[in-house]
Amino acid sequence: MKLKVMAGHGRKKVLEAAAVFLFAETGPATGLAASLDREGGGAIQDIWQLGDFAGRKDQLSVLYTGEKAGGVRRIFLIGLGKKEAFSRDIFRGAAAKAGQAARSHRLKDLVVVLDADYLGISWPEAAFAAVEGVMLGLYRFRGYKTKIEDDEPDLETLTILLPDAQRLEPVKEAAVRAQTISRAVYLTRNLVSMPSNELTPARLAGEAKALAKRYRGLSVRILEAREMERLGMNALLGVARGSRESPKLIVMSYRGADRKQRPLALVGKAITFDSGGISLKPAEKMEEMKSDMAGGAAVLGTLQAVAELKMPVNLVGIVPATENLPDGGAYKPGDILRTMSGKTVEVLNTDAEGRLILADALHYAQRYNPEAIIDIATLTGACVVALGNQVTGMMGTDEKLKELIRKAAEETGELVWELPLWENYQEMVKSDVADLKNSAGREGGAISAAAFLSKFADPVPWVHLDIAGPAWLTKDRPYQPKGASGIGVRLFVKFLQYWLEDS
Ligand code: BES
Ligand code: MN
Ligand code: ZN
């Protein structure tokens, strides 16, 4: 999709559609929409007076102005709800609605009439949210349909229309940045959406290599099973034993800052399919477990965004990738695995595989002498029970990191909520026969999983994000069509921005 930013006066040609956003109380009284409407014969004023459009949140009316409205064929009027309740997340949702309306009308072009003063946010913020909303809301995954019925073509151009040329530059910059980040979210969504017969650990490693080819400053190394053996990564290898696909440890490095700057490590779980292994999951919804690599995919997406934005930071992205399947060679309940760190783990449930592969990945991350480690994983059903499927569970050992993540969460709408990780939880993961056990039962399951991970991140400042809920959506949300959400990318990019400002 092409992105343009234009100031009101430069408009000459006829526009297919313009999206105009209105609050519930104020209506079309002020701002760019009002002047557009005056030019165009008052269609917005008319529908408002009739009461057919009242600016309710998610309300959409289409006006046909006979091109009177400054050469605009159609106006999509989109409600923002009450001004007091307004947030950028609501605006992202409204922008998504505009994009979806344009596509369902089979239009190639959409103009978003932007009026940040009316919205009460800054101009770059408004442009950023508009582009994110339109792009994220238009995402669809359909590489596997050989015949598409009732096809709606992709939008070709999105134009942000400003009242004057005054803020053209900062708005352009914000819009392009939002597009870059949204594309990275697309990458993550695509990877998560792909079926596991195609998106194998090897294929995921191939995608990482492709990224490294495409972006300067980005390099990748793939550790094969032989090297894992040499390093003693027997937790990762143990999980991989039930699969015919060979495991890969994907290590991506991005250097955007001085060589002497210690990196931040991002570690992402990539179980390309989680059947549960010998502790087999029930059949119902098992297909959703193709998304058990969403953490790893978020790390790839983040590295793409950071590399394309040329952010001045050093990063290592570590993605342990394997399937979790039952097979004659599979690891079994009761097995004891010796991790790369030397700590031994008793396997009580082969379906608690995420923490095993992360144990070796977190320990391996320490080789890079990172300033901090953040891991992201679809780790526990317990986290979904605790927080629902819109919120990421956060646990960790570093207050500063958590604070910055919380800020980034508020900013991006990728919500996180902290669960406690007090010392007393560490008891839960002790084994009778080994150092640790990989399952502590149902109670406090998200936290005991984090307690387990903490042993392998220690002593590096560390935060764990459990995205089991928000990684895969079973219902459409305003700018997240159901399916893969691509969660984590926008959160990480924003977090990194704060982290850089802070250091
Ligand atoms: N990948 C699952 C967690 C999950 C559940 C992600 C639902 C997304 C939606 C993970 O590997 C798992 O199976 N966890 C077990 C742990 C238990 C056996 C201790 C769980 O949550 O049931
Ligand atoms: Mn599992
Ligand atoms: Zn899993």
Short mmCIF file of C-alpha atoms and ligand atoms in Angstrom, two decimals, residues 269 274 292 353 378, ligand 3:
data_model
loop_
_atom_site.label_atom_id
_atom_site.label_comp_id
_atom_site.label_asym_id
_atom_site.label_seq_id
_atom_site.Cartn_x
_atom_site.Cartn_y
_atom_site.Cartn_z
CA LYS A 269 9.39 -19.28 22.18
CA ASP A 274 2.44 -28.01 20.24
CA ASP A 292 2.74 -21.62 19.69
CA GLU A 353 7.67 -27.76 26.87
CA THR A 378 2.70 -18.40 24.52
ZN ZN B 3 3.45 -24.71 24.13
#
